[in-house]
Short mmCIF file of N, CA and C in Angstrom, two decimals:
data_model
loop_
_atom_site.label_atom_id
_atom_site.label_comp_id
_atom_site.label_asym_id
_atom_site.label_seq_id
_atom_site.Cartn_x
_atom_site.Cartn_y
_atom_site.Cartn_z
N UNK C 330 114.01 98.76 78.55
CA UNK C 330 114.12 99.67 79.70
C UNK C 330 112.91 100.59 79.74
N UNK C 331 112.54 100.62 81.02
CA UNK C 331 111.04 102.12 80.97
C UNK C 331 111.35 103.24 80.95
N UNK C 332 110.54 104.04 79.88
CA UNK C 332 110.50 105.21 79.11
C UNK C 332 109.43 106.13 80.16
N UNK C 333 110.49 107.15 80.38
CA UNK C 333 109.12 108.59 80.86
C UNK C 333 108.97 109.04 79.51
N UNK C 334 107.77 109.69 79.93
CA UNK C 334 107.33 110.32 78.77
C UNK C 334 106.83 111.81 79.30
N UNK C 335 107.56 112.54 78.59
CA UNK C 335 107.35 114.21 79.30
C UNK C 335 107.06 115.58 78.19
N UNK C 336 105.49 115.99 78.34
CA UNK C 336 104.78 116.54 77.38
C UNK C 336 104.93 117.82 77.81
N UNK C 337 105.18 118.83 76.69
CA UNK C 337 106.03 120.60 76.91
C UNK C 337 104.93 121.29 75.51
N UNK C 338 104.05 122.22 76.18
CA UNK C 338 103.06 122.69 74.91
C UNK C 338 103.61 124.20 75.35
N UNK C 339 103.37 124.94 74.11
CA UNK C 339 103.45 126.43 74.34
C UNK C 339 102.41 127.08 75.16
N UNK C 340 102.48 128.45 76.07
CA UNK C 340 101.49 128.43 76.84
C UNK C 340 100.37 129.26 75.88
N UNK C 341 99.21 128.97 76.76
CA UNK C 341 97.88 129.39 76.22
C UNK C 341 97.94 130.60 75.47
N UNK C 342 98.76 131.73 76.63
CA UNK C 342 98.62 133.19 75.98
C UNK C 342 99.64 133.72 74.48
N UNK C 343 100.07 132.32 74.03
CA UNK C 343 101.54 132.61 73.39
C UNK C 343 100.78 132.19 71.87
N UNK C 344 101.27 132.89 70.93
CA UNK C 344 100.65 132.76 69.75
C UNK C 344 100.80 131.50 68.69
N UNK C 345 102.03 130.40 68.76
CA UNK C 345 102.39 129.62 67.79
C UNK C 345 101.98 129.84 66.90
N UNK C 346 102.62 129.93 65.93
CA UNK C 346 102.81 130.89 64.55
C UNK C 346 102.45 129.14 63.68
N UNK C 347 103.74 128.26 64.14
CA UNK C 347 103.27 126.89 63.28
C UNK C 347 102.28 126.24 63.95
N UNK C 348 101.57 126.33 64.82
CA UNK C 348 100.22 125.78 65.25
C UNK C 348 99.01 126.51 64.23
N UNK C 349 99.44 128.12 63.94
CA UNK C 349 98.45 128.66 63.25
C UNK C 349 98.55 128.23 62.02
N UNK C 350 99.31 127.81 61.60
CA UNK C 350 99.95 128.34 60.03
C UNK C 350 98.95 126.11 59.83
N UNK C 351 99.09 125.64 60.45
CA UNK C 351 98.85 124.39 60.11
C UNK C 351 97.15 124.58 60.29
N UNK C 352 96.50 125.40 61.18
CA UNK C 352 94.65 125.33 61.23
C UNK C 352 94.65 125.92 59.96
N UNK C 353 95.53 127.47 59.62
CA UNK C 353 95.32 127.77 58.20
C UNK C 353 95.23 126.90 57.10
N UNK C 354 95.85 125.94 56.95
CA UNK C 354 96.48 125.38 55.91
C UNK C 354 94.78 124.16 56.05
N UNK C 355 94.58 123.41 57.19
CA UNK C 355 93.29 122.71 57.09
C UNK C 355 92.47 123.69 56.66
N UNK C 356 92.06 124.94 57.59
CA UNK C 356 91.10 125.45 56.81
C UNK C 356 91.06 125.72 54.89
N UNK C 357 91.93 125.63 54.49
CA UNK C 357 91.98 126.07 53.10
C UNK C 357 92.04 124.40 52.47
N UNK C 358 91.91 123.93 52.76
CA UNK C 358 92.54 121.70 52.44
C UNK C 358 90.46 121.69 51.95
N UNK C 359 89.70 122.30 52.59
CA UNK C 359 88.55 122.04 52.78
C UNK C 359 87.55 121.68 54.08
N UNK C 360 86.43 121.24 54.62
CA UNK C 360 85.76 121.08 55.80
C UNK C 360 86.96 120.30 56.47
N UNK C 361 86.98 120.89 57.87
CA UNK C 361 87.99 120.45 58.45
C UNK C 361 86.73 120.40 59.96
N UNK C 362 87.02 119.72 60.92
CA UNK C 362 86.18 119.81 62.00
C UNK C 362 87.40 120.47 63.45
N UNK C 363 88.56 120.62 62.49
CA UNK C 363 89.09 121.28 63.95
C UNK C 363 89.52 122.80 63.74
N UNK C 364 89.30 123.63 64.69
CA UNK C 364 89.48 125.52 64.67
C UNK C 364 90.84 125.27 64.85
N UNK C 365 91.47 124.89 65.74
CA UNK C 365 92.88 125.38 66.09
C UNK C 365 93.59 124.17 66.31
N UNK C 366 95.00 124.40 65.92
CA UNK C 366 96.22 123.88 66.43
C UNK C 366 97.06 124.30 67.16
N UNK C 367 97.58 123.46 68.09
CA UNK C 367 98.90 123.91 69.05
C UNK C 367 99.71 122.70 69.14
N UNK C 368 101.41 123.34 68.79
CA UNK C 368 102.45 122.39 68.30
C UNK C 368 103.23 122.36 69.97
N UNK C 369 103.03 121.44 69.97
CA UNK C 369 104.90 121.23 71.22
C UNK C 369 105.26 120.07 71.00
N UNK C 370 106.03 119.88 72.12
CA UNK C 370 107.21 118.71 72.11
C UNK C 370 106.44 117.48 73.29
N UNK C 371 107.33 116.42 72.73
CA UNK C 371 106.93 115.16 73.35
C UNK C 371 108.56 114.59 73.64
N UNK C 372 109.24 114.69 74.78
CA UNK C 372 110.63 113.86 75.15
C UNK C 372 110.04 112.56 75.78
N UNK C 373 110.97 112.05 74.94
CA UNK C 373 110.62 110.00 75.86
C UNK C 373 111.95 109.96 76.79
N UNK C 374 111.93 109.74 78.06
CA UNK C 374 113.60 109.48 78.47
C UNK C 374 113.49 108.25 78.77
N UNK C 375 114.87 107.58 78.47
CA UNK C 375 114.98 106.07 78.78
C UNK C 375 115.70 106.04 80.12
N UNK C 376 114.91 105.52 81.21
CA UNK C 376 115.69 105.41 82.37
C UNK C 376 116.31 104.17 82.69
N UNK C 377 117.54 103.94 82.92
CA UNK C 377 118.38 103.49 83.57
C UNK C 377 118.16 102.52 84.58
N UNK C 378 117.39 101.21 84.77
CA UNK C 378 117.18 101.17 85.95
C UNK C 378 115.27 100.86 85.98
N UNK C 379 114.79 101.52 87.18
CA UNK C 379 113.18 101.17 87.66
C UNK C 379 112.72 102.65 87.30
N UNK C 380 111.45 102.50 86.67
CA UNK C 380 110.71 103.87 86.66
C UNK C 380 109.80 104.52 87.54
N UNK C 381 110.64 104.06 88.81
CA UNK C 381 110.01 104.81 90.27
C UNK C 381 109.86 106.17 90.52
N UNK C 382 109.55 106.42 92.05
CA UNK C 382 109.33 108.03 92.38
C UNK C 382 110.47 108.79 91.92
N UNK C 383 111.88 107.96 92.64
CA UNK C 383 112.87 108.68 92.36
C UNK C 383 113.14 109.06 90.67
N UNK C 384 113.12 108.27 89.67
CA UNK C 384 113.11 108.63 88.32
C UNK C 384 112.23 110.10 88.22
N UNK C 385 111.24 109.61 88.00
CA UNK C 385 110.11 110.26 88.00
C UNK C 385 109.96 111.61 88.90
N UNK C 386 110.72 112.07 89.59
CA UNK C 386 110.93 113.34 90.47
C UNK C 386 112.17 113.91 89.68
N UNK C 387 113.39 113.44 89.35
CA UNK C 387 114.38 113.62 88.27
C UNK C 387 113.93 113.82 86.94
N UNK C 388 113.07 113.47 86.86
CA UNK C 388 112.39 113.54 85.34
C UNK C 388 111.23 115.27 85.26
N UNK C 389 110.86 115.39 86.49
CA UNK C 389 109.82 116.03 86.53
C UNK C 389 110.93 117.47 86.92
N UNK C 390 112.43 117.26 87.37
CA UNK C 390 113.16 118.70 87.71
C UNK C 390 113.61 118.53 86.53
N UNK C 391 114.39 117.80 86.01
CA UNK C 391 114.82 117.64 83.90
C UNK C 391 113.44 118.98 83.30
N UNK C 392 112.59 118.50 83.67
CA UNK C 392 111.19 119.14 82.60
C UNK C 392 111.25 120.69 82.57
N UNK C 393 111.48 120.84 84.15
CA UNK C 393 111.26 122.68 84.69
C UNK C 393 112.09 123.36 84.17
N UNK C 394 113.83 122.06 84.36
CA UNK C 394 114.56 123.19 84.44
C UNK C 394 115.69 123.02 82.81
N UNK C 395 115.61 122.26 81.80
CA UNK C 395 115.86 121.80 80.97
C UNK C 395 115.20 121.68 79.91
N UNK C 396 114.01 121.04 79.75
CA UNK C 396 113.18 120.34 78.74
C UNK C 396 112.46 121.47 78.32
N UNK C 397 112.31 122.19 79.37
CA UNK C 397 111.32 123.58 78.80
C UNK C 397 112.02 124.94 79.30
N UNK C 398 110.99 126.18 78.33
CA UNK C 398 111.41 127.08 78.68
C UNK C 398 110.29 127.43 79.54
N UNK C 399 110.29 128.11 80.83
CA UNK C 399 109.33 128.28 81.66
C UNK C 399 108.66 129.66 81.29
N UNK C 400 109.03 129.96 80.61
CA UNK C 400 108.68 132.05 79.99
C UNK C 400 107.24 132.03 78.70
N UNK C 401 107.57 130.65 78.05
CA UNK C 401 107.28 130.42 77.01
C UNK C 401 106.21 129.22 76.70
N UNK C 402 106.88 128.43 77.88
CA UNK C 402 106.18 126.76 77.49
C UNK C 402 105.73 126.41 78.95
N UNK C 403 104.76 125.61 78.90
CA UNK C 403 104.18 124.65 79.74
C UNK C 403 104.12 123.54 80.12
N UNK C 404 104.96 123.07 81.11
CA UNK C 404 104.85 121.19 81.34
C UNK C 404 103.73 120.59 81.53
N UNK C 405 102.59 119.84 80.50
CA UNK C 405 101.64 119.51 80.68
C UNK C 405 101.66 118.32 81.32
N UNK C 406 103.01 117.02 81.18
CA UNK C 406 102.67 116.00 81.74
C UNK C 406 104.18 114.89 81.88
N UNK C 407 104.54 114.50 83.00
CA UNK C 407 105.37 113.47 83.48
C UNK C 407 105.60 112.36 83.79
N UNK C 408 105.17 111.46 82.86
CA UNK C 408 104.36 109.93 82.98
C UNK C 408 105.07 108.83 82.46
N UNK C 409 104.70 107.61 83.23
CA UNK C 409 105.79 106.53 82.46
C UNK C 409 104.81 105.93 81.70
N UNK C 410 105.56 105.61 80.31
CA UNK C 410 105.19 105.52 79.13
C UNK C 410 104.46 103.89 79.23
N UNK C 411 103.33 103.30 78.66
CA UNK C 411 102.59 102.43 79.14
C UNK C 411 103.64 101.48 78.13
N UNK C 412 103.82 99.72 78.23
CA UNK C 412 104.57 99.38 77.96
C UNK C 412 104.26 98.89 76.22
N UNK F 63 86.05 123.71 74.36
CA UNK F 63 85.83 122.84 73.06
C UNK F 63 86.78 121.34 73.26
N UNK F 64 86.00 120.75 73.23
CA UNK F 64 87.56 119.48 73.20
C UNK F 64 88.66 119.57 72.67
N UNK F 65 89.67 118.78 73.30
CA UNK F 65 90.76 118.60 72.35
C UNK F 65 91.62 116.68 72.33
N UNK F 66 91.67 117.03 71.09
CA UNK F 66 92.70 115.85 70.43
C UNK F 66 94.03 115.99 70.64
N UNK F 67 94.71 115.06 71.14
CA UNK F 67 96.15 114.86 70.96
C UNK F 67 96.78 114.00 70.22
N UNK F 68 97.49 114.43 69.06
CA UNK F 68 98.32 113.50 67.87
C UNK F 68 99.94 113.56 68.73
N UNK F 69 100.52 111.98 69.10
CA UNK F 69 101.53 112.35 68.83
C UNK F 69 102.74 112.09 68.04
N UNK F 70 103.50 112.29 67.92
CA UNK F 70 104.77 111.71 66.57
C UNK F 70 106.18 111.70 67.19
N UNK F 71 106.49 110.87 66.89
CA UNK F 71 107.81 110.72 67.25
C UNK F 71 108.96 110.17 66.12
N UNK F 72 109.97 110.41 66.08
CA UNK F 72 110.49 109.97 64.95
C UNK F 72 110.92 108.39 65.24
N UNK F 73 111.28 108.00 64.11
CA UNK F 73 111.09 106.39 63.95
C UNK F 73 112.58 105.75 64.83
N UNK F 74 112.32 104.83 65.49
CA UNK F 74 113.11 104.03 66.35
C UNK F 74 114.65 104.32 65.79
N UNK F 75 114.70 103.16 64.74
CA UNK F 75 116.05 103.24 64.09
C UNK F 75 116.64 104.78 63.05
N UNK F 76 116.16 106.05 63.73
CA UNK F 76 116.32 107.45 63.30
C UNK F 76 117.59 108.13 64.62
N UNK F 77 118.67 108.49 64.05
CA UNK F 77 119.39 108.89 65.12
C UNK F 77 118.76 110.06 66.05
N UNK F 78 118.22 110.64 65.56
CA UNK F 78 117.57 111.75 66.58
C UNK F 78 118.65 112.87 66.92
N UNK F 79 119.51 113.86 66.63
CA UNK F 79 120.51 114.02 66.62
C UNK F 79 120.31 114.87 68.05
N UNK F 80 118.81 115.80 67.89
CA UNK F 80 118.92 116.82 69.13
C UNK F 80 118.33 116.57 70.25
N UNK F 81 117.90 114.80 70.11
CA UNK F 81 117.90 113.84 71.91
C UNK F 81 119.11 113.72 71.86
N UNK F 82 119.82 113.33 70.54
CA UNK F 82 121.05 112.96 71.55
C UNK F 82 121.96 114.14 72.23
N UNK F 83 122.13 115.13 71.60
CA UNK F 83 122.33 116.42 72.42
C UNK F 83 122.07 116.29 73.69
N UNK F 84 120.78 116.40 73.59
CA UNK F 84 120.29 116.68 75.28
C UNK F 84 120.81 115.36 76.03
N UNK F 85 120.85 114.31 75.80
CA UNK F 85 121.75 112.77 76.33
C UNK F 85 122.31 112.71 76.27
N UNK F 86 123.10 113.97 75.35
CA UNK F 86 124.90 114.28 76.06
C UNK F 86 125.16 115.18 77.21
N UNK F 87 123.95 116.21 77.14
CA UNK F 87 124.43 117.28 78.26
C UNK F 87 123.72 116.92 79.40
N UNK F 88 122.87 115.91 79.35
CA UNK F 88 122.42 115.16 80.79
C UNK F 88 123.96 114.73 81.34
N UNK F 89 124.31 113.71 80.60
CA UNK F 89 125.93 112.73 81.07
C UNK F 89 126.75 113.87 81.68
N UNK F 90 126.92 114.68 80.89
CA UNK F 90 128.04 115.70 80.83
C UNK F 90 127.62 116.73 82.60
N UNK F 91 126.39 117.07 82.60
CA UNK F 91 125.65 117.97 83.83
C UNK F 91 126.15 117.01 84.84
N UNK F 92 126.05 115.40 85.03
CA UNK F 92 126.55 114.54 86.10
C UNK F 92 125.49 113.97 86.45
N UNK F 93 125.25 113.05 87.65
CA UNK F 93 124.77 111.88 87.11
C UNK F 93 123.31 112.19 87.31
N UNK F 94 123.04 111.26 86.18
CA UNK F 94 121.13 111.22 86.02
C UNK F 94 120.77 109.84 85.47
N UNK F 95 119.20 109.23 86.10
CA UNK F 95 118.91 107.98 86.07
C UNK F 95 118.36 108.01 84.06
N UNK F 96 118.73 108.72 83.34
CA UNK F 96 118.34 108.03 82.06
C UNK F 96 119.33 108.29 80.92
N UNK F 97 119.56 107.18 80.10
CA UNK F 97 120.31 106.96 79.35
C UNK F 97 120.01 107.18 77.74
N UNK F 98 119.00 108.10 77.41
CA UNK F 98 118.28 108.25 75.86
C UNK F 98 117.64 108.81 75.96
N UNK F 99 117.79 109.79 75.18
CA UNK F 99 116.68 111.29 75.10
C UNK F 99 116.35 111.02 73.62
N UNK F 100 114.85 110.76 73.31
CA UNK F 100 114.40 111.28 71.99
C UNK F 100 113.06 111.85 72.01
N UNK F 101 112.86 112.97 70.74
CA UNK F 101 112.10 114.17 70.34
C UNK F 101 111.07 114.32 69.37
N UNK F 102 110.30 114.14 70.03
CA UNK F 102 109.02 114.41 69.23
C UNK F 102 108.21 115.63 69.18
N UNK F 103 106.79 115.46 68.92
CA UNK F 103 106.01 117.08 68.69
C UNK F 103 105.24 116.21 69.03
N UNK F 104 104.19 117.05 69.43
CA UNK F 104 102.88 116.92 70.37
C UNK F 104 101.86 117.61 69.60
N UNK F 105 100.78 117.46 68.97
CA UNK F 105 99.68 118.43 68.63
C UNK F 105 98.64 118.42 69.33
N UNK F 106 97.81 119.27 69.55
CA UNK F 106 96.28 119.85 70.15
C UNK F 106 95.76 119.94 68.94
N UNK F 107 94.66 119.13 69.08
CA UNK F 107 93.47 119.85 67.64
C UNK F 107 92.34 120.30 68.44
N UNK F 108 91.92 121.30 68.38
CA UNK F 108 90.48 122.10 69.33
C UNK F 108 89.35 121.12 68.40
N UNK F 109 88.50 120.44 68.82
CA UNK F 109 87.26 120.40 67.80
C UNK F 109 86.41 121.18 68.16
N UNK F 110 85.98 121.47 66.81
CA UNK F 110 84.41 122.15 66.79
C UNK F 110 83.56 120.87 67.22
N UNK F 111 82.85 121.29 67.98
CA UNK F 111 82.14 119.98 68.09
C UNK F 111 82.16 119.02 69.43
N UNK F 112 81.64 117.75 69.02
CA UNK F 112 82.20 116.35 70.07
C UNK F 112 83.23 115.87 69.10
N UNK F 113 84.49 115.71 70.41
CA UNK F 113 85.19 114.60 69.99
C UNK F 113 85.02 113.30 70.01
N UNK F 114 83.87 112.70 68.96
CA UNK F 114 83.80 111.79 68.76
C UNK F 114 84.02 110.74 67.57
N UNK F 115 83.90 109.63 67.34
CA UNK F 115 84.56 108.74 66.58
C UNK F 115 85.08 109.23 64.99
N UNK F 116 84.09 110.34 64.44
CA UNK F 116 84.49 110.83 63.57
C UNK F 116 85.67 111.97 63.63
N UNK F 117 85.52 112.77 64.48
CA UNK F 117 86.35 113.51 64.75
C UNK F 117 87.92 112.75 64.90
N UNK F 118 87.91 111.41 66.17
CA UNK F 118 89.32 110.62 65.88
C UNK F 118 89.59 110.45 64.59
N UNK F 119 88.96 110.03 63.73
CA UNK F 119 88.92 109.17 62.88
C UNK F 119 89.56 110.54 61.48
N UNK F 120 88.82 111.23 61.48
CA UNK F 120 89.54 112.91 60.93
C UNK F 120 90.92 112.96 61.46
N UNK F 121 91.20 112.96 63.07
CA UNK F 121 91.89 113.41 63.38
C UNK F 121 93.58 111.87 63.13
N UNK F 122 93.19 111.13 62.82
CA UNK F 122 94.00 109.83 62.47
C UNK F 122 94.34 109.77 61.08
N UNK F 123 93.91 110.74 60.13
CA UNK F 123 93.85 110.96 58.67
C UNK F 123 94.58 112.13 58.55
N UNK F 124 94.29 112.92 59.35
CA UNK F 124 95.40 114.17 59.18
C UNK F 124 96.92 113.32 60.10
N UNK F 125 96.57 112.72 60.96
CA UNK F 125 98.32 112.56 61.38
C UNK F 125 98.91 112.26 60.85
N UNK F 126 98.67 110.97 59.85
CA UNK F 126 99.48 110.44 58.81
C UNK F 126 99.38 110.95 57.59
N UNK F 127 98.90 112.15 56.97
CA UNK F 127 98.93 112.56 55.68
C UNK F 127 99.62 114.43 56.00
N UNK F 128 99.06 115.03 57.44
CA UNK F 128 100.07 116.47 57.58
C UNK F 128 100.73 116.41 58.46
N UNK F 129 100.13 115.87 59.65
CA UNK F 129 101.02 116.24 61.07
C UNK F 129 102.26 115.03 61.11
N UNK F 130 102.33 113.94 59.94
CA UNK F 130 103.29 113.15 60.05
C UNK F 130 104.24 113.29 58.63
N UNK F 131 105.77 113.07 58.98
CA UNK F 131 105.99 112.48 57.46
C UNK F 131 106.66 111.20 58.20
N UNK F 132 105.81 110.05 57.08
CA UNK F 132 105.93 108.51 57.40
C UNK F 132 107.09 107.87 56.99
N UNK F 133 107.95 108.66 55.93
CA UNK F 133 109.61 108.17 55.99
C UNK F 133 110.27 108.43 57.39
N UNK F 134 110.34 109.23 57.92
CA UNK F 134 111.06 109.47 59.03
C UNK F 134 109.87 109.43 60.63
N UNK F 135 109.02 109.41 60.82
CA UNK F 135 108.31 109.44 61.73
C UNK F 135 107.06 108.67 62.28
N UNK F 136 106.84 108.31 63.34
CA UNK F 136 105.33 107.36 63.79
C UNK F 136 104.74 108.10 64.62
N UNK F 137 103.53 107.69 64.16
CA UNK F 137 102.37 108.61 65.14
C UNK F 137 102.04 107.46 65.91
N UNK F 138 102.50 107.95 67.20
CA UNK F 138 102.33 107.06 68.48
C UNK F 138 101.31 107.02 69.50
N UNK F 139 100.37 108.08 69.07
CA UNK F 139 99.11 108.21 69.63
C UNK F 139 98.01 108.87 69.00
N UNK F 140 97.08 108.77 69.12
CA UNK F 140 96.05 109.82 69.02
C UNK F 140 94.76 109.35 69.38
N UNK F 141 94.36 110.38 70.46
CA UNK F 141 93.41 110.15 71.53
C UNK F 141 92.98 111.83 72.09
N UNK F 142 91.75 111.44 73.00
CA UNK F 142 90.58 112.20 73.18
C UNK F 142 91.43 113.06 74.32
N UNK F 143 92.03 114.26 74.75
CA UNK F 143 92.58 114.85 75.83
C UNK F 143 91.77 114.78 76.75
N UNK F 144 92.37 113.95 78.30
CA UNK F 144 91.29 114.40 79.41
C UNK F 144 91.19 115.94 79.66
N UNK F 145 89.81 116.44 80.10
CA UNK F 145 89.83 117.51 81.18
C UNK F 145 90.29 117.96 81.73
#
């Protein structure tokens, strides 16, 4: 069955404490080539059916009003998952 | 600065307990086109730098040795973030 795939990152201005705590932890591991981390979530939904507009508009009100917190987090992306 | 996206998801045959939550309170909210919710994490790595082959290649060494644990989880991507 086709999988959306719907990507939820914390927003820019918001601190993630375990995004930091993991650049800390590279920086101290030794040369690391990346400054920062930022942690979020990745939901796969299995739809029912065809992974059309209609899914995919259900999937994208799931994200706003469910999947994320809108205060806190950011819906970066609403996509059907390549097969 | 560029960024990398690692992502992980936990492993197929893993119950996932808090998709299935949410794939209960989808059923339960009334009707919706998908039948399986599962939960992953998403990372951003900022590079210093170009994200290029070394940088993936860094960044494919940390998924499977921090940003993953490989008893319970697969890293299902990791790639160059568009613009």
């Amino acid at each position: 069955m086709p999988v959306i795939v719907v990507e939820v990152m914390p927003k820019a201005e918001l601190l993630d404490p375990a995004g930091k705590a993991v650049a800390g932890a590279l920086a101290r591991l030794g040369s690391t080539p990346f400054t920062d981390v930022r942690i979020g979530k990745r939901f796969e939904l299995t739809v029912d059916g065809l992974a059309d507009e209609a899914a995919l508009s259900a999937a994208r009100e799931l994200a706003d009003s469910l999947l994320s917190n809108s205060v806190i987090e950011d819906v970066v992306s609403v996509r059907v998952a390549d097969e």
